[in-house]
Amino acid sequence: GKFQEESIGTSKQPSIYDPTTELSKFKFPPSDILNDMKMRISVDQEEVKENKEKIKKALFDFDIPIVSIKATVGPTVTLYEIVLDKEVKIAKIRNHIDDIALRLSAQGVRVIAPIPGKGTIGIEVANKNPQIVSMRTIITSRKFQESKYELPIALGVTISNDVYIADLTKMPHLLVAGAPRQGEFVGLNVIITSLLYKKHPAELKFVLIDPKMVEFSMYAKLGKHYLAKLPREDESIITDTAKAVATLNSLCVEMGNRYNLLINASVRNIKDYNDKFKSNVLNPKEGHRFMPYIVVVIDELRDLIQTAGKEVQMLIVRIAQKARAVGIHLIIATQCPSINVITAMIRANFPARMAFKVSSEVDSKTILDTTGAQQLIGRGDMLLLCNSEVERVQCAFIDTPKIEAICEYISNQEGYSHPYLLPEPIVEFGVFGASGGEEIVEERDPLFLDIARMIVNSNNASTSFLQRQYLIGYNRARRIMDQMEAAGIVGPAQGGKPRNVLVDSITLETILNS
């Protein structure tokens, strides 16, 4: 009777698969872990009145009549909206931007001419006493708590004092850049923290790539809850360049596997696929599985570009071009916003950009394709380019002890038996997997013959020597060295020392001819 009743109930309403069942007792971190800094947006009214008078006088002196001026006070800057007389052309005010900034004698004056969607001119002036936007204020805000976004990232507060929340799935990838110590790393922590407060471990996995080696170390405790890694790897935080390349390669394989599942399920994106899977429409015996979102965070792109160059760029671009539909999203950050690091290919595939204060207009154009970031005031003040619109946001603040407390709270709960395992990377001509598996040799590098002869003649078999002599990246130099080891020309790696050269020039020619 009980089985029949359950069967009848099931026929009326199919059972729903809940991916959070395995960790059903998981609790999100409480908001009181974070600092309770009451955010008071208050600016001396005398300061506002004084700035209004200065702006009016400056514009009058330059023969630019105005109809009205209105002030909107934000946490770090105040926006003065000006309605110009109908006779005045915008080009006229643009010609006097620097003069207006000089008259106001304030740091970080930025003129928006015109404000998009309004018939006004905007002049942003830094407040004398900027306010810190606390992470707790953002997390506990009604807007964040009631957000229906798939991957909500709470970034901070706008000039109009609204909490700014974006959906990473709509971005779908994010480039974060700025000069050192202007808030770029805090911005990454704010993004990660807001996702930890919103998504269950079954729904979200992070791939954290940290070439600096120490920045993401506090997140290592989240290994069995939120982190993804390569098989047979001990560390969940990726600090080695070769392992970073292998991981990005593995993500390309994961991307291909997920696309195959989407095709078999006749759906177009990960949300529709997971909805279908949770409704028990898809059969796990046919390889179907619930797919968590994967957010890849690279803390310093410059270090990867310097050591692995084109290889890293190609993998990042490949993921950025295709991975959004299958739930893989990239967040890459750098404190070196130059065209050597943020290349045209990367900019073209990262439509969403976060720019903190930079030192020059050139750097601002590299990040945002427009000027403005050089006029920010630092300490988390940023411009966010999203959906072709630029918004000024004061980034929320969270310090390292609070991040450690959040990670401790999560790690003390029951987790999975192991981190989320990515597939084995498929490598081209003789790349060793990061875990040191067997070499797959399909064809030798075009420089193999030249380099083999040079190494035997010079008796110097070091990877750095190859990089300098042939101007190639670390990974390619290592591949060639591994191929020569497989051919019996050089010995195995000896840590930081050069490898031993095992053959003379006559033996080498015999090996090459064979």
PDB file of C-alpha atoms in Angstrom, residues 208-467:
ATOM      1  CA  LEU A 208      42.215  29.520  -7.725  1.00  0.00           C
ATOM      2  CA  ILE A 209      45.444  30.266  -9.602  1.00  0.00           C
ATOM      3  CA  ASP A 210      47.909  32.237  -7.496  1.00  0.00           C
ATOM      4  CA  PRO A 211      51.328  32.786  -9.129  1.00  0.00           C
ATOM      5  CA  LYS A 212      52.291  35.051  -6.184  1.00  0.00           C
ATOM      6  CA  MET A 213      51.973  31.911  -3.982  1.00  0.00           C
ATOM      7  CA  VAL A 214      50.648  33.617  -0.829  1.00  0.00           C
ATOM      8  CA  GLU A 215      47.572  35.646  -1.802  1.00  0.00           C
ATOM      9  CA  PHE A 216      44.980  32.847  -1.900  1.00  0.00           C
ATOM     10  CA  SER A 217      46.534  30.618   0.766  1.00  0.00           C
ATOM     11  CA  MET A 218      43.704  31.283   3.262  1.00  0.00           C
ATOM     12  CA  TYR A 219      41.201  29.658   0.868  1.00  0.00           C
ATOM     13  CA  ALA A 220      43.040  26.300   0.990  1.00  0.00           C
ATOM     14  CA  LYS A 221      40.742  25.266   3.874  1.00  0.00           C
ATOM     15  CA  LEU A 222      37.800  25.255   1.469  1.00  0.00           C
ATOM     16  CA  GLY A 223      39.301  22.323  -0.501  1.00  0.00           C
ATOM     17  CA  LYS A 224      36.619  19.741   0.294  1.00  0.00           C
ATOM     18  CA  HIS A 225      33.784  22.221  -0.047  1.00  0.00           C
ATOM     19  CA  TYR A 226      34.388  24.719  -2.847  1.00  0.00           C
ATOM     20  CA  LEU A 227      37.665  24.025  -4.659  1.00  0.00           C
ATOM     21  CA  ALA A 228      38.396  22.141  -7.891  1.00  0.00           C
ATOM     22  CA  LYS A 229      41.785  20.682  -8.852  1.00  0.00           C
ATOM     23  CA  LEU A 230      43.587  18.246 -11.134  1.00  0.00           C
ATOM     24  CA  PRO A 231      43.640  14.533 -10.220  1.00  0.00           C
ATOM     25  CA  ARG A 232      46.624  13.361  -8.156  1.00  0.00           C
ATOM     26  CA  GLU A 233      47.482  16.908  -7.085  1.00  0.00           C
ATOM     27  CA  ASP A 234      48.014  17.552  -3.378  1.00  0.00           C
ATOM     28  CA  GLU A 235      47.480  21.307  -3.330  1.00  0.00           C
ATOM     29  CA  SER A 236      44.135  22.876  -4.227  1.00  0.00           C
ATOM     30  CA  ILE A 237      45.586  26.378  -4.705  1.00  0.00           C
ATOM     31  CA  ILE A 238      47.619  26.429  -7.948  1.00  0.00           C
ATOM     32  CA  THR A 239      50.897  28.360  -7.596  1.00  0.00           C
ATOM     33  CA  ASP A 240      53.133  26.728 -10.222  1.00  0.00           C
ATOM     34  CA  THR A 241      53.030  28.002 -13.814  1.00  0.00           C
ATOM     35  CA  ALA A 242      53.205  24.542 -15.379  1.00  0.00           C
ATOM     36  CA  LYS A 243      50.310  23.357 -13.196  1.00  0.00           C
ATOM     37  CA  ALA A 244      48.362  26.498 -14.077  1.00  0.00           C
ATOM     38  CA  VAL A 245      48.764  25.721 -17.798  1.00  0.00           C
ATOM     39  CA  ALA A 246      47.752  22.096 -17.210  1.00  0.00           C
ATOM     40  CA  THR A 247      44.706  23.239 -15.209  1.00  0.00           C
ATOM     41  CA  LEU A 248      43.568  25.646 -17.932  1.00  0.00           C
ATOM     42  CA  ASN A 249      44.056  22.810 -20.425  1.00  0.00           C
ATOM     43  CA  SER A 250      41.954  20.573 -18.179  1.00  0.00           C
ATOM     44  CA  LEU A 251      39.204  23.198 -18.071  1.00  0.00           C
ATOM     45  CA  CYS A 252      39.101  23.104 -21.872  1.00  0.00           C
ATOM     46  CA  VAL A 253      38.525  19.340 -21.636  1.00  0.00           C
ATOM     47  CA  GLU A 254      35.817  19.886 -19.000  1.00  0.00           C
ATOM     48  CA  MET A 255      34.249  22.484 -21.297  1.00  0.00           C
ATOM     49  CA  GLY A 256      34.149  19.968 -24.169  1.00  0.00           C
ATOM     50  CA  ASN A 257      32.660  17.261 -21.931  1.00  0.00           C
ATOM     51  CA  ARG A 258      29.963  19.618 -20.707  1.00  0.00           C
ATOM     52  CA  TYR A 259      29.068  20.696 -24.244  1.00  0.00           C
ATOM     53  CA  ASN A 260      28.602  17.039 -25.192  1.00  0.00           C
ATOM     54  CA  LEU A 261      26.196  16.606 -22.266  1.00  0.00           C
ATOM     55  CA  LEU A 262      24.258  19.726 -23.315  1.00  0.00           C
ATOM     56  CA  ILE A 263      23.971  18.409 -26.881  1.00  0.00           C
ATOM     57  CA  ASN A 264      22.743  15.012 -25.667  1.00  0.00           C
ATOM     58  CA  ALA A 265      20.201  16.724 -23.423  1.00  0.00           C
ATOM     59  CA  SER A 266      19.028  19.065 -26.238  1.00  0.00           C
ATOM     60  CA  VAL A 267      19.518  22.208 -24.148  1.00  0.00           C
ATOM     61  CA  ARG A 268      21.448  25.425 -24.754  1.00  0.00           C
ATOM     62  CA  ASN A 269      22.925  26.320 -21.376  1.00  0.00           C
ATOM     63  CA  ILE A 270      23.890  24.953 -17.975  1.00  0.00           C
ATOM     64  CA  LYS A 271      20.819  26.344 -16.183  1.00  0.00           C
ATOM     65  CA  ASP A 272      18.377  24.517 -18.476  1.00  0.00           C
ATOM     66  CA  TYR A 273      20.525  21.376 -18.255  1.00  0.00           C
ATOM     67  CA  ASN A 274      20.604  21.365 -14.435  1.00  0.00           C
ATOM     68  CA  ASP A 275      16.854  22.074 -14.273  1.00  0.00           C
ATOM     69  CA  LYS A 276      16.281  19.076 -16.541  1.00  0.00           C
ATOM     70  CA  PHE A 277      18.620  16.916 -14.463  1.00  0.00           C
ATOM     71  CA  LYS A 278      16.972  17.932 -11.176  1.00  0.00           C
ATOM     72  CA  SER A 279      13.601  16.995 -12.682  1.00  0.00           C
ATOM     73  CA  ASN A 280      14.973  13.454 -13.323  1.00  0.00           C
ATOM     74  CA  VAL A 281      14.500  13.824 -17.073  1.00  0.00           C
ATOM     75  CA  LEU A 282      18.168  12.942 -17.709  1.00  0.00           C
ATOM     76  CA  ASN A 283      19.541   9.501 -16.868  1.00  0.00           C
ATOM     77  CA  PRO A 284      22.809   9.376 -14.852  1.00  0.00           C
ATOM     78  CA  LYS A 285      23.508   5.952 -16.414  1.00  0.00           C
ATOM     79  CA  GLU A 286      23.958   7.736 -19.749  1.00  0.00           C
ATOM     80  CA  GLY A 287      26.708   9.921 -18.252  1.00  0.00           C
ATOM     81  CA  HIS A 288      24.512  12.814 -17.189  1.00  0.00           C
ATOM     82  CA  ARG A 289      25.394  14.595 -13.937  1.00  0.00           C
ATOM     83  CA  PHE A 290      24.593  17.760 -12.058  1.00  0.00           C
ATOM     84  CA  MET A 291      27.074  20.424 -13.149  1.00  0.00           C
ATOM     85  CA  PRO A 292      28.242  23.058 -10.644  1.00  0.00           C
ATOM     86  CA  TYR A 293      29.377  26.449 -11.862  1.00  0.00           C
ATOM     87  CA  ILE A 294      33.168  26.779 -12.050  1.00  0.00           C
ATOM     88  CA  VAL A 295      34.674  30.202 -11.361  1.00  0.00           C
ATOM     89  CA  VAL A 296      38.351  30.486 -12.308  1.00  0.00           C
ATOM     90  CA  VAL A 297      40.216  33.274 -10.490  1.00  0.00           C
ATOM     91  CA  ILE A 298      43.732  34.221 -11.628  1.00  0.00           C
ATOM     92  CA  ASP A 299      45.320  36.676  -9.216  1.00  0.00           C
ATOM     93  CA  GLU A 300      48.259  37.926 -11.285  1.00  0.00           C
ATOM     94  CA  LEU A 301      48.072  37.436 -15.028  1.00  0.00           C
ATOM     95  CA  ARG A 302      51.449  39.138 -15.600  1.00  0.00           C
ATOM     96  CA  ASP A 303      53.391  36.305 -13.922  1.00  0.00           C
ATOM     97  CA  LEU A 304      51.714  33.699 -16.139  1.00  0.00           C
ATOM     98  CA  ILE A 305      52.220  35.742 -19.313  1.00  0.00           C
ATOM     99  CA  GLN A 306      55.921  36.258 -18.528  1.00  0.00           C
ATOM    100  CA  THR A 307      56.593  32.536 -18.058  1.00  0.00           C
ATOM    101  CA  ALA A 308      54.109  30.838 -20.365  1.00  0.00           C
ATOM    102  CA  GLY A 309      53.238  33.641 -22.790  1.00  0.00           C
ATOM    103  CA  LYS A 310      51.148  32.699 -25.803  1.00  0.00           C
ATOM    104  CA  GLU A 311      50.170  29.314 -24.388  1.00  0.00           C
ATOM    105  CA  VAL A 312      48.364  30.858 -21.407  1.00  0.00           C
ATOM    106  CA  GLN A 313      46.778  33.546 -23.567  1.00  0.00           C
ATOM    107  CA  MET A 314      45.463  30.979 -26.063  1.00  0.00           C
ATOM    108  CA  LEU A 315      43.918  28.864 -23.299  1.00  0.00           C
ATOM    109  CA  ILE A 316      42.330  31.886 -21.566  1.00  0.00           C
ATOM    110  CA  VAL A 317      40.893  33.167 -24.841  1.00  0.00           C
ATOM    111  CA  ARG A 318      39.580  29.713 -25.773  1.00  0.00           C
ATOM    112  CA  ILE A 319      37.769  29.369 -22.438  1.00  0.00           C
ATOM    113  CA  ALA A 320      36.476  32.955 -22.581  1.00  0.00           C
ATOM    114  CA  GLN A 321      35.052  32.472 -26.073  1.00  0.00           C
ATOM    115  CA  LYS A 322      33.089  29.280 -25.411  1.00  0.00           C
ATOM    116  CA  ALA A 323      32.707  28.436 -21.731  1.00  0.00           C
ATOM    117  CA  ARG A 324      29.842  30.723 -20.656  1.00  0.00           C
ATOM    118  CA  ALA A 325      27.102  28.333 -21.816  1.00  0.00           C
ATOM    119  CA  VAL A 326      28.525  25.473 -19.738  1.00  0.00           C
ATOM    120  CA  GLY A 327      28.987  27.476 -16.534  1.00  0.00           C
ATOM    121  CA  ILE A 328      32.738  28.170 -16.554  1.00  0.00           C
ATOM    122  CA  HIS A 329      33.568  31.817 -15.850  1.00  0.00           C
ATOM    123  CA  LEU A 330      36.928  33.594 -15.704  1.00  0.00           C
ATOM    124  CA  ILE A 331      38.039  36.404 -13.410  1.00  0.00           C
ATOM    125  CA  ILE A 332      41.582  37.526 -14.213  1.00  0.00           C
ATOM    126  CA  ALA A 333      43.427  40.259 -12.351  1.00  0.00           C
ATOM    127  CA  THR A 334      46.672  42.145 -12.797  1.00  0.00           C
ATOM    128  CA  GLN A 335      48.519  45.057 -11.224  1.00  0.00           C
ATOM    129  CA  CYS A 336      50.336  45.672 -14.510  1.00  0.00           C
ATOM    130  CA  PRO A 337      47.713  47.062 -16.915  1.00  0.00           C
ATOM    131  CA  SER A 338      49.990  47.219 -19.962  1.00  0.00           C
ATOM    132  CA  ILE A 339      49.289  45.989 -23.497  1.00  0.00           C
ATOM    133  CA  ASN A 340      51.877  43.227 -23.002  1.00  0.00           C
ATOM    134  CA  VAL A 341      49.715  41.678 -20.282  1.00  0.00           C
ATOM    135  CA  ILE A 342      46.187  42.793 -21.218  1.00  0.00           C
ATOM    136  CA  THR A 343      46.474  42.016 -24.906  1.00  0.00           C
ATOM    137  CA  ALA A 344      43.937  42.904 -27.594  1.00  0.00           C
ATOM    138  CA  MET A 345      42.771  39.255 -27.705  1.00  0.00           C
ATOM    139  CA  ILE A 346      42.073  39.255 -23.963  1.00  0.00           C
ATOM    140  CA  ARG A 347      40.282  42.620 -24.052  1.00  0.00           C
ATOM    141  CA  ALA A 348      38.098  41.464 -26.935  1.00  0.00           C
ATOM    142  CA  ASN A 349      36.887  38.463 -24.928  1.00  0.00           C
ATOM    143  CA  PHE A 350      36.403  40.208 -21.575  1.00  0.00           C
ATOM    144  CA  PRO A 351      33.583  42.738 -22.089  1.00  0.00           C
ATOM    145  CA  ALA A 352      33.241  43.324 -18.321  1.00  0.00           C
ATOM    146  CA  ARG A 353      36.136  45.223 -16.732  1.00  0.00           C
ATOM    147  CA  MET A 354      36.871  46.561 -13.237  1.00  0.00           C
ATOM    148  CA  ALA A 355      39.423  49.377 -13.187  1.00  0.00           C
ATOM    149  CA  PHE A 356      40.925  50.682  -9.965  1.00  0.00           C
ATOM    150  CA  LYS A 357      43.150  53.772  -9.892  1.00  0.00           C
ATOM    151  CA  VAL A 358      45.931  53.704 -12.480  1.00  0.00           C
ATOM    152  CA  SER A 359      48.864  56.027 -13.107  1.00  0.00           C
ATOM    153  CA  SER A 360      48.145  57.169 -16.665  1.00  0.00           C
ATOM    154  CA  GLU A 361      45.525  57.638 -19.368  1.00  0.00           C
ATOM    155  CA  VAL A 362      47.240  54.908 -21.412  1.00  0.00           C
ATOM    156  CA  ASP A 363      46.664  52.345 -18.645  1.00  0.00           C
ATOM    157  CA  SER A 364      43.038  53.458 -18.321  1.00  0.00           C
ATOM    158  CA  LYS A 365      42.472  53.009 -22.060  1.00  0.00           C
ATOM    159  CA  THR A 366      44.131  49.572 -21.913  1.00  0.00           C
ATOM    160  CA  ILE A 367      41.634  48.421 -19.273  1.00  0.00           C
ATOM    161  CA  LEU A 368      38.453  50.316 -20.110  1.00  0.00           C
ATOM    162  CA  ASP A 369      39.042  51.460 -23.717  1.00  0.00           C
ATOM    163  CA  THR A 370      38.494  54.984 -22.352  1.00  0.00           C
ATOM    164  CA  THR A 371      40.108  57.432 -19.954  1.00  0.00           C
ATOM    165  CA  GLY A 372      38.923  58.074 -16.397  1.00  0.00           C
ATOM    166  CA  ALA A 373      40.638  55.450 -14.220  1.00  0.00           C
ATOM    167  CA  GLN A 374      43.650  57.757 -13.775  1.00  0.00           C
ATOM    168  CA  GLN A 375      41.331  60.278 -12.060  1.00  0.00           C
ATOM    169  CA  LEU A 376      40.095  57.890  -9.362  1.00  0.00           C
ATOM    170  CA  ILE A 377      41.152  58.508  -5.757  1.00  0.00           C
ATOM    171  CA  GLY A 378      42.325  55.000  -4.784  1.00  0.00           C
ATOM    172  CA  ARG A 379      41.378  52.861  -1.757  1.00  0.00           C
ATOM    173  CA  GLY A 380      38.765  50.842  -3.627  1.00  0.00           C
ATOM    174  CA  ASP A 381      37.391  53.607  -5.819  1.00  0.00           C
ATOM    175  CA  MET A 382      36.741  51.961  -9.195  1.00  0.00           C
ATOM    176  CA  LEU A 383      35.067  52.210 -12.564  1.00  0.00           C
ATOM    177  CA  LEU A 384      33.088  49.193 -13.706  1.00  0.00           C
ATOM    178  CA  LEU A 385      32.446  48.648 -17.389  1.00  0.00           C
ATOM    179  CA  CYS A 386      29.504  46.267 -17.755  1.00  0.00           C
ATOM    180  CA  ASN A 387      26.938  46.001 -20.557  1.00  0.00           C
ATOM    181  CA  SER A 388      28.714  48.868 -22.370  1.00  0.00           C
ATOM    182  CA  GLU A 389      28.035  51.253 -19.470  1.00  0.00           C
ATOM    183  CA  VAL A 390      30.625  52.681 -17.083  1.00  0.00           C
ATOM    184  CA  GLU A 391      29.555  52.952 -13.425  1.00  0.00           C
ATOM    185  CA  ARG A 392      31.610  54.428 -10.602  1.00  0.00           C
ATOM    186  CA  VAL A 393      31.522  52.181  -7.542  1.00  0.00           C
ATOM    187  CA  GLN A 394      33.203  52.307  -4.154  1.00  0.00           C
ATOM    188  CA  CYS A 395      34.355  48.733  -3.601  1.00  0.00           C
ATOM    189  CA  ALA A 396      33.406  47.114  -0.299  1.00  0.00           C
ATOM    190  CA  PHE A 397      36.206  46.341   2.166  1.00  0.00           C
ATOM    191  CA  ILE A 398      37.032  43.003   3.760  1.00  0.00           C
ATOM    192  CA  ASP A 399      40.295  42.256   5.535  1.00  0.00           C
ATOM    193  CA  THR A 400      42.270  39.006   5.696  1.00  0.00           C
ATOM    194  CA  PRO A 401      41.278  38.000   9.300  1.00  0.00           C
ATOM    195  CA  LYS A 402      37.584  38.081   8.308  1.00  0.00           C
ATOM    196  CA  ILE A 403      38.252  35.957   5.214  1.00  0.00           C
ATOM    197  CA  GLU A 404      40.130  33.475   7.406  1.00  0.00           C
ATOM    198  CA  ALA A 405      37.206  33.399   9.861  1.00  0.00           C
ATOM    199  CA  ILE A 406      34.746  32.665   7.012  1.00  0.00           C
ATOM    200  CA  CYS A 407      36.977  29.871   5.649  1.00  0.00           C
ATOM    201  CA  GLU A 408      37.370  28.450   9.169  1.00  0.00           C
ATOM    202  CA  TYR A 409      33.597  28.421   9.680  1.00  0.00           C
ATOM    203  CA  ILE A 410      33.039  26.560   6.403  1.00  0.00           C
ATOM    204  CA  SER A 411      35.939  24.115   6.869  1.00  0.00           C
ATOM    205  CA  ASN A 412      34.671  23.077  10.322  1.00  0.00           C
ATOM    206  CA  GLN A 413      31.523  21.696   8.676  1.00  0.00           C
ATOM    207  CA  GLU A 414      31.213  18.323   6.992  1.00  0.00           C
ATOM    208  CA  GLY A 415      32.554  18.454   3.442  1.00  0.00           C
ATOM    209  CA  TYR A 416      32.959  16.124   0.481  1.00  0.00           C
ATOM    210  CA  SER A 417      35.524  13.324   0.605  1.00  0.00           C
ATOM    211  CA  HIS A 418      37.759  15.198  -1.851  1.00  0.00           C
ATOM    212  CA  PRO A 419      37.824  18.414  -3.914  1.00  0.00           C
ATOM    213  CA  TYR A 420      35.985  18.533  -7.241  1.00  0.00           C
ATOM    214  CA  LEU A 421      38.236  16.694  -9.700  1.00  0.00           C
ATOM    215  CA  LEU A 422      38.828  18.149 -13.131  1.00  0.00           C
ATOM    216  CA  PRO A 423      39.526  15.779 -16.065  1.00  0.00           C
ATOM    217  CA  GLU A 424      43.058  14.854 -17.142  1.00  0.00           C
ATOM    218  CA  PRO A 425      44.432  17.534 -19.490  1.00  0.00           C
ATOM    219  CA  ILE A 426      44.889  16.551 -23.133  1.00  0.00           C
ATOM    220  CA  VAL A 427      48.322  17.794 -24.099  1.00  0.00           C
ATOM    221  CA  GLU A 428      49.982  18.399 -27.436  1.00  0.00           C
ATOM    222  CA  PHE A 429      53.414  17.210 -28.498  1.00  0.00           C
ATOM    223  CA  GLY A 430      55.139  16.028 -25.390  1.00  0.00           C
ATOM    224  CA  VAL A 431      53.677  18.101 -22.603  1.00  0.00           C
ATOM    225  CA  PHE A 432      53.961  16.520 -19.209  1.00  0.00           C
ATOM    226  CA  GLY A 433      50.866  16.740 -17.060  1.00  0.00           C
ATOM    227  CA  ALA A 434      51.316  18.820 -13.946  1.00  0.00           C
ATOM    228  CA  SER A 435      51.112  15.635 -11.899  1.00  0.00           C
ATOM    229  CA  GLY A 436      54.083  14.119 -13.688  1.00  0.00           C
ATOM    230  CA  GLY A 437      52.351  11.494 -15.793  1.00  0.00           C
ATOM    231  CA  GLU A 438      53.845   9.832 -18.878  1.00  0.00           C
ATOM    232  CA  GLU A 439      54.794  11.942 -21.842  1.00  0.00           C
ATOM    233  CA  ILE A 440      52.605  11.791 -24.912  1.00  0.00           C
ATOM    234  CA  VAL A 441      54.839  12.389 -27.934  1.00  0.00           C
ATOM    235  CA  GLU A 442      53.023  13.068 -31.177  1.00  0.00           C
ATOM    236  CA  GLU A 443      55.571  15.214 -32.975  1.00  0.00           C
ATOM    237  CA  ARG A 444      58.768  17.032 -32.119  1.00  0.00           C
ATOM    238  CA  ASP A 445      58.949  20.774 -31.759  1.00  0.00           C
ATOM    239  CA  PRO A 446      60.130  22.560 -34.946  1.00  0.00           C
ATOM    240  CA  LEU A 447      63.174  23.865 -33.010  1.00  0.00           C
ATOM    241  CA  PHE A 448      64.088  20.411 -31.667  1.00  0.00           C
ATOM    242  CA  LEU A 449      66.962  19.718 -34.132  1.00  0.00           C
ATOM    243  CA  ASP A 450      68.589  23.134 -33.771  1.00  0.00           C
ATOM    244  CA  ILE A 451      68.329  23.160 -29.988  1.00  0.00           C
ATOM    245  CA  ALA A 452      69.625  19.575 -29.652  1.00  0.00           C
ATOM    246  CA  ARG A 453      72.772  20.433 -31.628  1.00  0.00           C
ATOM    247  CA  MET A 454      73.268  23.695 -29.739  1.00  0.00           C
ATOM    248  CA  ILE A 455      72.959  21.989 -26.355  1.00  0.00           C
ATOM    249  CA  VAL A 456      75.429  19.221 -27.241  1.00  0.00           C
ATOM    250  CA  ASN A 457      77.949  21.739 -28.643  1.00  0.00           C
ATOM    251  CA  SER A 458      77.661  24.135 -25.691  1.00  0.00           C
ATOM    252  CA  ASN A 459      77.182  21.395 -23.044  1.00  0.00           C
ATOM    253  CA  ASN A 460      74.530  23.582 -21.407  1.00  0.00           C
ATOM    254  CA  ALA A 461      71.110  21.942 -20.968  1.00  0.00           C
ATOM    255  CA  SER A 462      69.050  24.394 -18.946  1.00  0.00           C
ATOM    256  CA  THR A 463      65.507  25.560 -19.675  1.00  0.00           C
ATOM    257  CA  SER A 464      66.304  29.206 -18.870  1.00  0.00           C
ATOM    258  CA  PHE A 465      69.230  29.071 -21.347  1.00  0.00           C
ATOM    259  CA  LEU A 466      66.819  27.962 -24.096  1.00  0.00           C
ATOM    260  CA  GLN A 467      64.402  30.762 -23.244  1.00  0.00           C
TER     261      GLN A 467
END
